[in-house]
PDB file as gemmi writes it, atoms N, CA and C in Angstrom:
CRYST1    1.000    1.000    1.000  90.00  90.00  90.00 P 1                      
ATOM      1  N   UNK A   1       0.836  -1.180   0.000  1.00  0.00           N  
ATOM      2  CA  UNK A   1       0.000   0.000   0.000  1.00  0.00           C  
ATOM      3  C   UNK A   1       0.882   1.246   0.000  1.00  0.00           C  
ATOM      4  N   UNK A   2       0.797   2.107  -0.705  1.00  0.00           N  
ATOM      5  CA  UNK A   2       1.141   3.157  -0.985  1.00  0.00           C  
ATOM      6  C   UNK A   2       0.636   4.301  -0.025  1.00  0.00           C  
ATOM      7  N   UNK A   3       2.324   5.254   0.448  1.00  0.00           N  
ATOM      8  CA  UNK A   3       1.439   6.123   1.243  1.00  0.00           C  
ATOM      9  C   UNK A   3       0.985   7.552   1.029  1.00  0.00           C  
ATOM     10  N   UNK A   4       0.225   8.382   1.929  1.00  0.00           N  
ATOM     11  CA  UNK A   4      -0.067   9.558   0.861  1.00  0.00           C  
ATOM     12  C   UNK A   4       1.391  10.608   0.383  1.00  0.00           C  
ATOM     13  N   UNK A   5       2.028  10.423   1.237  1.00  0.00           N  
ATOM     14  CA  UNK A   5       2.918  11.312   0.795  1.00  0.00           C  
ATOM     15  C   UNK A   5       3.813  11.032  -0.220  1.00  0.00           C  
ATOM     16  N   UNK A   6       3.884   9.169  -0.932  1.00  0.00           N  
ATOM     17  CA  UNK A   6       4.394   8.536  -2.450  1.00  0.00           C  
ATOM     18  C   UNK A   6       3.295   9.196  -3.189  1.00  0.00           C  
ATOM     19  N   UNK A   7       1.941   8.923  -2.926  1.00  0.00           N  
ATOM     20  CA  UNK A   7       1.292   9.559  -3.917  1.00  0.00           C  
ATOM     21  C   UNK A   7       1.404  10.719  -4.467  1.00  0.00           C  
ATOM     22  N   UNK A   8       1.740  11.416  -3.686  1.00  0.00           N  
ATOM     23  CA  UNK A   8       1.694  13.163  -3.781  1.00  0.00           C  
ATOM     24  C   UNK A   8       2.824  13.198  -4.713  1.00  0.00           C  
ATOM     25  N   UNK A   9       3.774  12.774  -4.424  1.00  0.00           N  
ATOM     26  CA  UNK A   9       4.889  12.663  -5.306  1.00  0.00           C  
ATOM     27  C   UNK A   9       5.218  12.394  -6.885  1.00  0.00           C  
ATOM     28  N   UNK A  10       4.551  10.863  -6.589  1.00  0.00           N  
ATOM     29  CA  UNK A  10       4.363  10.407  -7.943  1.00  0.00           C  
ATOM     30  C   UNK A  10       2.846  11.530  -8.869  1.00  0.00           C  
ATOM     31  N   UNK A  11       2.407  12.157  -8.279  1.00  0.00           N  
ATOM     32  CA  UNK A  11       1.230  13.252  -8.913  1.00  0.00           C  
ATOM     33  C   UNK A  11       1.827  14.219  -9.649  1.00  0.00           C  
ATOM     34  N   UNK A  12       2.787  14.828  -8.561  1.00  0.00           N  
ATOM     35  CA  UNK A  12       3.457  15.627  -8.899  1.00  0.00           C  
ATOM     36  C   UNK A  12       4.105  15.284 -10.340  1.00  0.00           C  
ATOM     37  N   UNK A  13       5.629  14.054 -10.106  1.00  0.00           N  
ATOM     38  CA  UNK A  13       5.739  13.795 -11.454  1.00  0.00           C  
ATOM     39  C   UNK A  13       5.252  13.419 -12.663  1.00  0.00           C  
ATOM     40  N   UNK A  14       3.792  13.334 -12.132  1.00  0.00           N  
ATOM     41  CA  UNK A  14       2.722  13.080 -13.565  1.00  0.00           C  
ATOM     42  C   UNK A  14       2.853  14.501 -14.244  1.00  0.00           C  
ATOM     43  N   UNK A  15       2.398  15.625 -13.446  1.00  0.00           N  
ATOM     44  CA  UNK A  15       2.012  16.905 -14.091  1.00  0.00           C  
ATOM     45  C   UNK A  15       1.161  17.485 -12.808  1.00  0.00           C  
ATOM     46  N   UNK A  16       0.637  17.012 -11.803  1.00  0.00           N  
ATOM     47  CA  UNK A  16      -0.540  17.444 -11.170  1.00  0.00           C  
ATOM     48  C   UNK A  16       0.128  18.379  -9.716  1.00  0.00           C  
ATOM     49  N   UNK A  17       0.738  19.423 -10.352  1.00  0.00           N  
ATOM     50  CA  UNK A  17       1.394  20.534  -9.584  1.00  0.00           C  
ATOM     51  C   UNK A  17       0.781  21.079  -8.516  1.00  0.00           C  
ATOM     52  N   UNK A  18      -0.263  21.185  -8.906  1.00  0.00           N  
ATOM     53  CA  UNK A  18      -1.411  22.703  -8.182  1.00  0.00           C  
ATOM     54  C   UNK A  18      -1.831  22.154  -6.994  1.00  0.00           C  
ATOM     55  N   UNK A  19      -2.067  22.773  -6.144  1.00  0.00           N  
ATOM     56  CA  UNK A  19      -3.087  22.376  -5.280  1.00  0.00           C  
ATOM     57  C   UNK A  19      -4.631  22.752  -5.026  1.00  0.00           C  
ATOM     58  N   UNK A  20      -5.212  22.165  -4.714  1.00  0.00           N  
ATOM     59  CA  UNK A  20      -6.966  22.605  -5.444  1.00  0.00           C  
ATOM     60  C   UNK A  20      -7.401  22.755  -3.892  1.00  0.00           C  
ATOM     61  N   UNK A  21      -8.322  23.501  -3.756  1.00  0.00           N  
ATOM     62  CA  UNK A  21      -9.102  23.418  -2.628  1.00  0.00           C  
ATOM     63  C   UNK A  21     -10.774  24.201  -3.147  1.00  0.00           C  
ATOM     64  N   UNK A  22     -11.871  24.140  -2.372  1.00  0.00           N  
ATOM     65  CA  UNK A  22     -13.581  24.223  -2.441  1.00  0.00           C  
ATOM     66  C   UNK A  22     -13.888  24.731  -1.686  1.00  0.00           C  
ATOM     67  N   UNK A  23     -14.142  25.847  -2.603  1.00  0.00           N  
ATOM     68  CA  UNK A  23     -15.028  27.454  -1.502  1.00  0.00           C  
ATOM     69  C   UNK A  23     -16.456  27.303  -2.122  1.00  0.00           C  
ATOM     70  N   UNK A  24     -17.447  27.739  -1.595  1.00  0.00           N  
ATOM     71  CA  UNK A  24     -18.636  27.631  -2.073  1.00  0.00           C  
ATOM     72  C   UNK A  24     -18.920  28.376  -3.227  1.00  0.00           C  
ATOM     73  N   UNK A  25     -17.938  29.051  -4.028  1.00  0.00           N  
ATOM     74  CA  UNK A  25     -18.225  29.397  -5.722  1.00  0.00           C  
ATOM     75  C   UNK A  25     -17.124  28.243  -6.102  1.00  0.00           C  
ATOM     76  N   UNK A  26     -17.245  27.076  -5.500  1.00  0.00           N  
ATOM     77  CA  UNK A  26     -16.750  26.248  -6.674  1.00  0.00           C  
ATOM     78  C   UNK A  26     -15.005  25.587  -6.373  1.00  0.00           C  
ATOM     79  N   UNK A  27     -14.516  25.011  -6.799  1.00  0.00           N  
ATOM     80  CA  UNK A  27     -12.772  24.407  -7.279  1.00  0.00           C  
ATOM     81  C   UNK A  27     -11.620  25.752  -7.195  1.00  0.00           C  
ATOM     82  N   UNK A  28     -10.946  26.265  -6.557  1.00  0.00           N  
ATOM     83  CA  UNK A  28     -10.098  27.245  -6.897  1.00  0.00           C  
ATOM     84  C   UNK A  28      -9.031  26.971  -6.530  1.00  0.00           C  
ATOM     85  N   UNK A  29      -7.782  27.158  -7.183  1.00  0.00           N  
ATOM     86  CA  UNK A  29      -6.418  26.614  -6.701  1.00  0.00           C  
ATOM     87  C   UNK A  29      -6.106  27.421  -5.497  1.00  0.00           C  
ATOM     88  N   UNK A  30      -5.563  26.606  -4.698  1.00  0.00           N  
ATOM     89  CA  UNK A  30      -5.812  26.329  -2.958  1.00  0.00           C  
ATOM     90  C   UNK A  30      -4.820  28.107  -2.539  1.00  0.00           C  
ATOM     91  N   UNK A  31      -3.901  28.375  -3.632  1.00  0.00           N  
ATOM     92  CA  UNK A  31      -2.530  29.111  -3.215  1.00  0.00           C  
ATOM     93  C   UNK A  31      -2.777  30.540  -3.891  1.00  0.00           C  
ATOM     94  N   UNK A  32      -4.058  30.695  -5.172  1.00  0.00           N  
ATOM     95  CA  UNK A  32      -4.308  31.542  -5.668  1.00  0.00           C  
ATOM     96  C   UNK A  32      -6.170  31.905  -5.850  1.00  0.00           C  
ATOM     97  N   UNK A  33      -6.487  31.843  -3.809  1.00  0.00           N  
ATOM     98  CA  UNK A  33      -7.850  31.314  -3.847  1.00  0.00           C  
ATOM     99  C   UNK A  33      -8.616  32.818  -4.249  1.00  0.00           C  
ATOM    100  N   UNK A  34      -9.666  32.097  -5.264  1.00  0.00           N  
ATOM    101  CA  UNK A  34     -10.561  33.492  -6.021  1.00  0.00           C  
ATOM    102  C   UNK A  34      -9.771  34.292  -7.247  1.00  0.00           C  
ATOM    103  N   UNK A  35      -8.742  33.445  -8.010  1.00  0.00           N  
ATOM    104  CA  UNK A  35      -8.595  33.856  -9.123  1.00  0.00           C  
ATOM    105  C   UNK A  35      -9.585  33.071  -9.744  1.00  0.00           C  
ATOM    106  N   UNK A  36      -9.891  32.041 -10.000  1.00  0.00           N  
ATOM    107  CA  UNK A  36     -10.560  31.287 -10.839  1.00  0.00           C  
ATOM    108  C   UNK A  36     -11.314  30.040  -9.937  1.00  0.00           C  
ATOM    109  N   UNK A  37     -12.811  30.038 -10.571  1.00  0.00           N  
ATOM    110  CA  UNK A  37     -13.077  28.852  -9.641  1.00  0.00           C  
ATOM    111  C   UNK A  37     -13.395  28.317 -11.151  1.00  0.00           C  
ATOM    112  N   UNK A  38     -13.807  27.007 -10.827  1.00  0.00           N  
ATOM    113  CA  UNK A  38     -14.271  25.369 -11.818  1.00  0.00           C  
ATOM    114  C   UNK A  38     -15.534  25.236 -11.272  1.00  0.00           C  
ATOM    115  N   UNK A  39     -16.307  25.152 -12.177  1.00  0.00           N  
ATOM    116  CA  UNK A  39     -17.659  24.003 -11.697  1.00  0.00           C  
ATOM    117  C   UNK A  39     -17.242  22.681 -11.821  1.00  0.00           C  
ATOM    118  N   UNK A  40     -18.253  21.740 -10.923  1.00  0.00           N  
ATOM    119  CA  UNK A  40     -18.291  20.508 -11.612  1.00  0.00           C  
ATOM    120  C   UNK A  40     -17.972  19.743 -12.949  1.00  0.00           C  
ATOM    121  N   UNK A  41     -18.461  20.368 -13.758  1.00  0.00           N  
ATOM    122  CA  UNK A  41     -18.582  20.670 -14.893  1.00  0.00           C  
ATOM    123  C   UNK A  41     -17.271  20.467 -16.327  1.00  0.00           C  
ATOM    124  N   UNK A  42     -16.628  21.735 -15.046  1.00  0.00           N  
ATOM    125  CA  UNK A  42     -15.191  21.754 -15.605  1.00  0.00           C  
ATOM    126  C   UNK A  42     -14.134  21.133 -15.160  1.00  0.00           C  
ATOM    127  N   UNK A  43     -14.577  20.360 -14.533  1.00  0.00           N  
ATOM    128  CA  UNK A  43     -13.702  19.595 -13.778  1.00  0.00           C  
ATOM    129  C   UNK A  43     -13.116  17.864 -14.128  1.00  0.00           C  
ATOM    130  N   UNK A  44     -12.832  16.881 -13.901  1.00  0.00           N  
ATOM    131  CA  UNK A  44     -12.457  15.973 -14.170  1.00  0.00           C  
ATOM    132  C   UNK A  44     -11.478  15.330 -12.687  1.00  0.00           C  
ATOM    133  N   UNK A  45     -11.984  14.633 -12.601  1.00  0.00           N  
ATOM    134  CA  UNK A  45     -11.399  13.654 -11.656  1.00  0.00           C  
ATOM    135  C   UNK A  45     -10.372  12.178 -12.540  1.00  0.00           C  
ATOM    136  N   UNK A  46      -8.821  12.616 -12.522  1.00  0.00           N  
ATOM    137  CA  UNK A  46      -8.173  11.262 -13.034  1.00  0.00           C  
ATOM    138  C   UNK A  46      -8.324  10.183 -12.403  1.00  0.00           C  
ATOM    139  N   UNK A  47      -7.961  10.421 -11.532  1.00  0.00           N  
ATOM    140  CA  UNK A  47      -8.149   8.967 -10.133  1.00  0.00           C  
ATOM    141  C   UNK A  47      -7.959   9.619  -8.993  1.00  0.00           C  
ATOM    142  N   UNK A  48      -8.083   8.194  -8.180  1.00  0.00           N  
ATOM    143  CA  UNK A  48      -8.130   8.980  -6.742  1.00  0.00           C  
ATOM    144  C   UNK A  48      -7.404   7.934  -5.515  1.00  0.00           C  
ATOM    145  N   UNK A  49      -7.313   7.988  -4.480  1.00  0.00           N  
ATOM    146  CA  UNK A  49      -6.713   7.304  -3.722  1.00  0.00           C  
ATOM    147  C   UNK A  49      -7.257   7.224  -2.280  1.00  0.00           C  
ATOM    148  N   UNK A  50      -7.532   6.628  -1.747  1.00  0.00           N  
ATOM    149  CA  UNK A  50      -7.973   6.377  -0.055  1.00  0.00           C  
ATOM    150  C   UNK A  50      -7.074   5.652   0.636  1.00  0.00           C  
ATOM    151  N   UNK A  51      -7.271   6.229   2.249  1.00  0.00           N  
ATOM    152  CA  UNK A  51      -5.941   6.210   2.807  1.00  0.00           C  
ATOM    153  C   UNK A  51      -6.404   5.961   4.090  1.00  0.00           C  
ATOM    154  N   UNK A  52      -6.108   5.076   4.991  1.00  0.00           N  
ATOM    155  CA  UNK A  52      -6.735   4.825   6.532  1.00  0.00           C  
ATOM    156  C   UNK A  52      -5.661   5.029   6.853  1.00  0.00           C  
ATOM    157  N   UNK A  53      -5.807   5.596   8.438  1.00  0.00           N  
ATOM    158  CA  UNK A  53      -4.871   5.324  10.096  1.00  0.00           C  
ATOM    159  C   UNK A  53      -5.244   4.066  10.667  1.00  0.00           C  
ATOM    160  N   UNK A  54      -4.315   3.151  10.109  1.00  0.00           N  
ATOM    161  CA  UNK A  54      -4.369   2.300  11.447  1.00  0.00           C  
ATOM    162  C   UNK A  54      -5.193   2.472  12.713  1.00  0.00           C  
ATOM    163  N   UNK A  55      -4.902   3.368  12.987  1.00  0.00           N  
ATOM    164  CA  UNK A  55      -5.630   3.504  14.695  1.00  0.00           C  
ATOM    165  C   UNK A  55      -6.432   4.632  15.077  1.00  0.00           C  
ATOM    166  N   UNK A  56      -6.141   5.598  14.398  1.00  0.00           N  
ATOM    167  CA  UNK A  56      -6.632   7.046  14.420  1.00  0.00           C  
ATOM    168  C   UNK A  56      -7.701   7.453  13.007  1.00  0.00           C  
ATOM    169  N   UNK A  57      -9.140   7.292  13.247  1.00  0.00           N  
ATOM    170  CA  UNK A  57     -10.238   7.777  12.225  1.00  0.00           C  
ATOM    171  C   UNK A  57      -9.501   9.000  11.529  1.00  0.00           C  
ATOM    172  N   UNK A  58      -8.930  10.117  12.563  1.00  0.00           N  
ATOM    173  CA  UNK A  58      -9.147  11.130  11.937  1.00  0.00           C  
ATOM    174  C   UNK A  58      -7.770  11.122  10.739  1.00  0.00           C  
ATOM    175  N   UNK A  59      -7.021  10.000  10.160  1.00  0.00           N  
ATOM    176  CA  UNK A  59      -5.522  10.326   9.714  1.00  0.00           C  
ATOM    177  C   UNK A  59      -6.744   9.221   8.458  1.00  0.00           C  
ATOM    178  N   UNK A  60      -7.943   9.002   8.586  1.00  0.00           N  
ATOM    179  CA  UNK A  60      -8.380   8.624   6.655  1.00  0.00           C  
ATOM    180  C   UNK A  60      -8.508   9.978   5.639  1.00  0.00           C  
ATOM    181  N   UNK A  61      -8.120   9.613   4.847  1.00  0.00           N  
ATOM    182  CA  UNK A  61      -7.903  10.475   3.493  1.00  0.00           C  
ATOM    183  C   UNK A  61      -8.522  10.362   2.588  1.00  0.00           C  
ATOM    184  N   UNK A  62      -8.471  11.121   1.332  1.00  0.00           N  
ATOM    185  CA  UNK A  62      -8.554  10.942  -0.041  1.00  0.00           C  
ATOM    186  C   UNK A  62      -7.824  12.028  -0.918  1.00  0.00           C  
ATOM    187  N   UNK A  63      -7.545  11.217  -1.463  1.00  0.00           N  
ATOM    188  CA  UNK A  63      -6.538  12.299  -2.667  1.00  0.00           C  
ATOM    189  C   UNK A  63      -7.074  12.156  -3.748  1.00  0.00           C  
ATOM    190  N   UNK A  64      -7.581  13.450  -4.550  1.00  0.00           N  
ATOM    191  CA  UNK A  64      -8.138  13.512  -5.850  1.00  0.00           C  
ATOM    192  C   UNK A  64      -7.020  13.917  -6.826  1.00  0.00           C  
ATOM    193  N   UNK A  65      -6.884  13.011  -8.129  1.00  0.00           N  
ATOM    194  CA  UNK A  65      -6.045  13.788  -9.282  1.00  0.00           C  
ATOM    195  C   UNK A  65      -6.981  14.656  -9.966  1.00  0.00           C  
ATOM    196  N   UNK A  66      -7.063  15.654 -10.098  1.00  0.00           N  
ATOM    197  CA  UNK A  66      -8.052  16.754 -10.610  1.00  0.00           C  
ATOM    198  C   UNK A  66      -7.232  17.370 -12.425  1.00  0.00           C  
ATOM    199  N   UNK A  67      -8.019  17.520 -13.232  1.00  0.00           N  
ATOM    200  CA  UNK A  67      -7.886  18.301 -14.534  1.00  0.00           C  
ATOM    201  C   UNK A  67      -8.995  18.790 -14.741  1.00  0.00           C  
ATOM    202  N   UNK A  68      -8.888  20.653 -15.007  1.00  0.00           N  
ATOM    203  CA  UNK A  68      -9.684  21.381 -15.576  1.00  0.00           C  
ATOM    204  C   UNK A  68      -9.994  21.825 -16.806  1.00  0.00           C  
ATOM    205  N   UNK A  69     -11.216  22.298 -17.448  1.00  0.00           N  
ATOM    206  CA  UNK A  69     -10.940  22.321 -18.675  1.00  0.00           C  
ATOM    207  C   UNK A  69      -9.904  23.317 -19.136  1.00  0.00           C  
ATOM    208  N   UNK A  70      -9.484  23.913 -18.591  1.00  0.00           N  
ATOM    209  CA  UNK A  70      -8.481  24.534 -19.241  1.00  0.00           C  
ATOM    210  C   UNK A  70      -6.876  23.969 -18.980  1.00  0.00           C  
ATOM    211  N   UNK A  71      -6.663  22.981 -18.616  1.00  0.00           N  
ATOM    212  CA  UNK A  71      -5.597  22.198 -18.686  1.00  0.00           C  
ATOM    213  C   UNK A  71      -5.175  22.714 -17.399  1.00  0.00           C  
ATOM    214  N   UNK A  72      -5.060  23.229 -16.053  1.00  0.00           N  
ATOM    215  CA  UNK A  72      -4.621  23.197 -15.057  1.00  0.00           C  
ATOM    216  C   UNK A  72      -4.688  21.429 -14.442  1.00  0.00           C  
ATOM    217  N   UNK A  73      -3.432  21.199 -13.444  1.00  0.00           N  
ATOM    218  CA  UNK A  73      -3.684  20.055 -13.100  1.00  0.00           C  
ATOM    219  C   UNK A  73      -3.035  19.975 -11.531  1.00  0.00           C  
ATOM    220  N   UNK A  74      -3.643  19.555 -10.588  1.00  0.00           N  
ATOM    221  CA  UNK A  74      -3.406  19.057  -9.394  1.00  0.00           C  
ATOM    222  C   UNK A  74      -4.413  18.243  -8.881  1.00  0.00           C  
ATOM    223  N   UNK A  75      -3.848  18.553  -7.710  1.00  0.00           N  
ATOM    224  CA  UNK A  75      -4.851  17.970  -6.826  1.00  0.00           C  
ATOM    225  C   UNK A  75      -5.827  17.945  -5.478  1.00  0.00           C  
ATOM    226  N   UNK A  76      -6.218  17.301  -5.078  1.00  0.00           N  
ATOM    227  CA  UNK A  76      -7.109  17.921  -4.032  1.00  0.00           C  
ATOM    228  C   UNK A  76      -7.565  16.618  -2.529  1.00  0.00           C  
ATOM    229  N   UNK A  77      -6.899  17.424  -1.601  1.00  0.00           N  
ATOM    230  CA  UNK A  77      -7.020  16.414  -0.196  1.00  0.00           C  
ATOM    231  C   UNK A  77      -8.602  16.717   0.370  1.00  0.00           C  
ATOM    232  N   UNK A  78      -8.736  15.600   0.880  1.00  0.00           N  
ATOM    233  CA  UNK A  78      -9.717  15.571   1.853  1.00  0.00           C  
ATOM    234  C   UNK A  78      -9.778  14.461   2.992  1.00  0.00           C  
ATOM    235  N   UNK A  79     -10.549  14.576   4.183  1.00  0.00           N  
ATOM    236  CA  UNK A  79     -10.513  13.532   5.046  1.00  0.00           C  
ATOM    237  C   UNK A  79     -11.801  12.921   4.510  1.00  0.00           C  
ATOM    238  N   UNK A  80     -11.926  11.787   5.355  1.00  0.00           N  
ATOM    239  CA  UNK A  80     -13.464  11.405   5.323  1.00  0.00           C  
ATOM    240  C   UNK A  80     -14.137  11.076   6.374  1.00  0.00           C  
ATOM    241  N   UNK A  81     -15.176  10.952   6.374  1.00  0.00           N  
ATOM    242  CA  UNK A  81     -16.089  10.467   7.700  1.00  0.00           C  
ATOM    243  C   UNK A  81     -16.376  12.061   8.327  1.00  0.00           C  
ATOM    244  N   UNK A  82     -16.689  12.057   9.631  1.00  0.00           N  
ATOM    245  CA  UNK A  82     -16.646  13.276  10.633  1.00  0.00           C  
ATOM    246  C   UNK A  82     -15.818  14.450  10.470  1.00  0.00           C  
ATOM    247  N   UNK A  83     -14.554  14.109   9.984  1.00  0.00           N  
ATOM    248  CA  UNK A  83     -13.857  15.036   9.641  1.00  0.00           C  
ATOM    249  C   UNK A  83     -13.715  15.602   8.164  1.00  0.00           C  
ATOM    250  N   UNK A  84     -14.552  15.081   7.346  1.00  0.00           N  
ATOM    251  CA  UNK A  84     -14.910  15.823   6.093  1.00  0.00           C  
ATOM    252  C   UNK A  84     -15.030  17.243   5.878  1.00  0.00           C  
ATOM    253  N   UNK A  85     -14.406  17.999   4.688  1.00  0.00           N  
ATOM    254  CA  UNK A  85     -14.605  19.226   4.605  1.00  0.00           C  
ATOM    255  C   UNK A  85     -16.233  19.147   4.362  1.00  0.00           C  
ATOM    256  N   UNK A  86     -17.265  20.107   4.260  1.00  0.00           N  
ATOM    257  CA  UNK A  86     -18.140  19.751   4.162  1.00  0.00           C  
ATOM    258  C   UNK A  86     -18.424  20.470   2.911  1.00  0.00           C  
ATOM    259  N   UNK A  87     -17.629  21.434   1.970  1.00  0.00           N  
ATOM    260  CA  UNK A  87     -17.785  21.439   0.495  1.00  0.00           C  
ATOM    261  C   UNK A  87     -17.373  20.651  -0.297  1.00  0.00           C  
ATOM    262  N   UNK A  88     -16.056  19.907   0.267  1.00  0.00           N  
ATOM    263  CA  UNK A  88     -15.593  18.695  -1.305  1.00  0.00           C  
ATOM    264  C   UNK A  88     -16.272  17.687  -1.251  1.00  0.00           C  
ATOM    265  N   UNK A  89     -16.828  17.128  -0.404  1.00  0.00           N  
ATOM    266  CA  UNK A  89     -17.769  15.589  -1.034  1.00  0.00           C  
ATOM    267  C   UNK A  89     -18.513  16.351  -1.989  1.00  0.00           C  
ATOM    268  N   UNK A  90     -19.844  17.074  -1.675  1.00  0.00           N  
ATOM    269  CA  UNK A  90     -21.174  17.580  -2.594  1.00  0.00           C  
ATOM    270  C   UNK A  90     -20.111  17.844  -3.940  1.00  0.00           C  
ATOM    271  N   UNK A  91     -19.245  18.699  -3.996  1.00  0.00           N  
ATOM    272  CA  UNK A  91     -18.543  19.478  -5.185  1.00  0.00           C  
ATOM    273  C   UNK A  91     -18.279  17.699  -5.914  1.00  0.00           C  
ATOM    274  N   UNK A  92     -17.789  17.038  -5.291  1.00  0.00           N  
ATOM    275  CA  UNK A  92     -17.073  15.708  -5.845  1.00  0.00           C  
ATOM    276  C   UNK A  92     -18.278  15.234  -6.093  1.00  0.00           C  
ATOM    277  N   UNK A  93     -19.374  15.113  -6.137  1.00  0.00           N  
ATOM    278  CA  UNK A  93     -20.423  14.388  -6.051  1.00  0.00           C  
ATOM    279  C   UNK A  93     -21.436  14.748  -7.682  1.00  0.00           C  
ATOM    280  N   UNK A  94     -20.738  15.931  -7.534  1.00  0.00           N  
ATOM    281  CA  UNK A  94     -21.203  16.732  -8.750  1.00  0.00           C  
ATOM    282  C   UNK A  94     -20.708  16.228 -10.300  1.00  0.00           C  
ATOM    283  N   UNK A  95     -19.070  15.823  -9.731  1.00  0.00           N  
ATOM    284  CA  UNK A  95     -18.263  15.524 -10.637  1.00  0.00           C  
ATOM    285  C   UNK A  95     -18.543  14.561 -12.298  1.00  0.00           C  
ATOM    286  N   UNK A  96     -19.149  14.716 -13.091  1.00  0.00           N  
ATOM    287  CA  UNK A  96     -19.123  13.567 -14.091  1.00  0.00           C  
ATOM    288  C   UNK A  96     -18.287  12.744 -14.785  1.00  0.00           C  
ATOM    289  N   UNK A  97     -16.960  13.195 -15.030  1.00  0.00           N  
ATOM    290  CA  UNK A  97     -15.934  12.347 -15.254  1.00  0.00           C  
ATOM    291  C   UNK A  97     -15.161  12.256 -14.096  1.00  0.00           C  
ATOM    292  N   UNK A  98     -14.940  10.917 -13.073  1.00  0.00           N  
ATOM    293  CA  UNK A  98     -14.178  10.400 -12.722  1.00  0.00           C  
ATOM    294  C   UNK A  98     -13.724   8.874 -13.005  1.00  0.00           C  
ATOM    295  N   UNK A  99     -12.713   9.220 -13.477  1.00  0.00           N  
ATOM    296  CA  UNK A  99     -11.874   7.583 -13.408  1.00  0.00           C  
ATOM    297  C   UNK A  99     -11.100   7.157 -11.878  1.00  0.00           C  
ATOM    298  N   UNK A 100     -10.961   5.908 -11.775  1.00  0.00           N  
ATOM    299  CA  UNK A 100      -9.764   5.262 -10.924  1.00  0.00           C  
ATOM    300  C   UNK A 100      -8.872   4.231 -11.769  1.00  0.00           C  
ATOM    301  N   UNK A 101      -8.067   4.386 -11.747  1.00  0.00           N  
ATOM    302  CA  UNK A 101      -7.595   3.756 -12.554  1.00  0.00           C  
ATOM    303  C   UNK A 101      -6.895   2.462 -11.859  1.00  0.00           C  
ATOM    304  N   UNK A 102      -6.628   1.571 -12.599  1.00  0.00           N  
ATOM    305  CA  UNK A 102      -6.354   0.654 -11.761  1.00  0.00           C  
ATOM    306  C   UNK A 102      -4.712   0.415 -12.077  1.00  0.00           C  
ATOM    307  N   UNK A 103      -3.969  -0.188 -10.706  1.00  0.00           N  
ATOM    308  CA  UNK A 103      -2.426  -0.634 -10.973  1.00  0.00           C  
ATOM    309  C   UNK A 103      -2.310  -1.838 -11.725  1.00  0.00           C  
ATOM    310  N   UNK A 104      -1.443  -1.497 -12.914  1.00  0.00           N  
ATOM    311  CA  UNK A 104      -1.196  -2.763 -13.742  1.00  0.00           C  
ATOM    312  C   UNK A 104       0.182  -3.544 -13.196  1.00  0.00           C  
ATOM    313  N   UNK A 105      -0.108  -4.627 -13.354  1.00  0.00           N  
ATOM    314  CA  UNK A 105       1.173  -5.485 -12.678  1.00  0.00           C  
ATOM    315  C   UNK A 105       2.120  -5.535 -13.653  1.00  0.00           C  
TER     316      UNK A 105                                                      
END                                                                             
């Protein structure tokens, strides 16, 4: 099992630089929040990744590979359960293209 911080890595060397974060107008890169937001719409989910704590609920994850239509690419953390942001599920929920892709041996 892969951990989040290989993932982040290997994202990175895909192309998926940015970091994304969800204000209630929408997707806006996390570092330049309210230059630009994404709808659903414009959005795209490559794959994604889930991540438990052993022992601690609050250390589950998810990591989204995100592409917009205008070719921006990162990505986007979230916890799950109780500690959920409570805009990225609905925003993710919205989403129409998501893939997971699967590991080829």
């Amino acid at each position: 099992m892969s951990t989040l911080l290989t993932c982040m890595k290997k994202a990175k060397e895909e192309g998926y630089k940015l970091s994304f974060s969800v204000t209630d107008r929408g997707l806006t890169k996390a570092d330049e929040e309210g230059s630009r937001f994404y709808t659903p719409e414009e959005t795209t989910i490559d794959n994604f990744y889930r991540f438990e704590g052993e022992s601690d609920p609050s250390e589950n994850s998810i990591l989204y590979l995100i592409h917009t239509v205008d070719g921006e690419k990162g990505t986007l953390l979230n916890t799950y359960g109780m500690y959920a942001d409570p805009l990225i599920s609905p925003f993710v929920e919205k989403v129409e293209e998501i893939s997971k892709k699967v590991k080829q041996e």
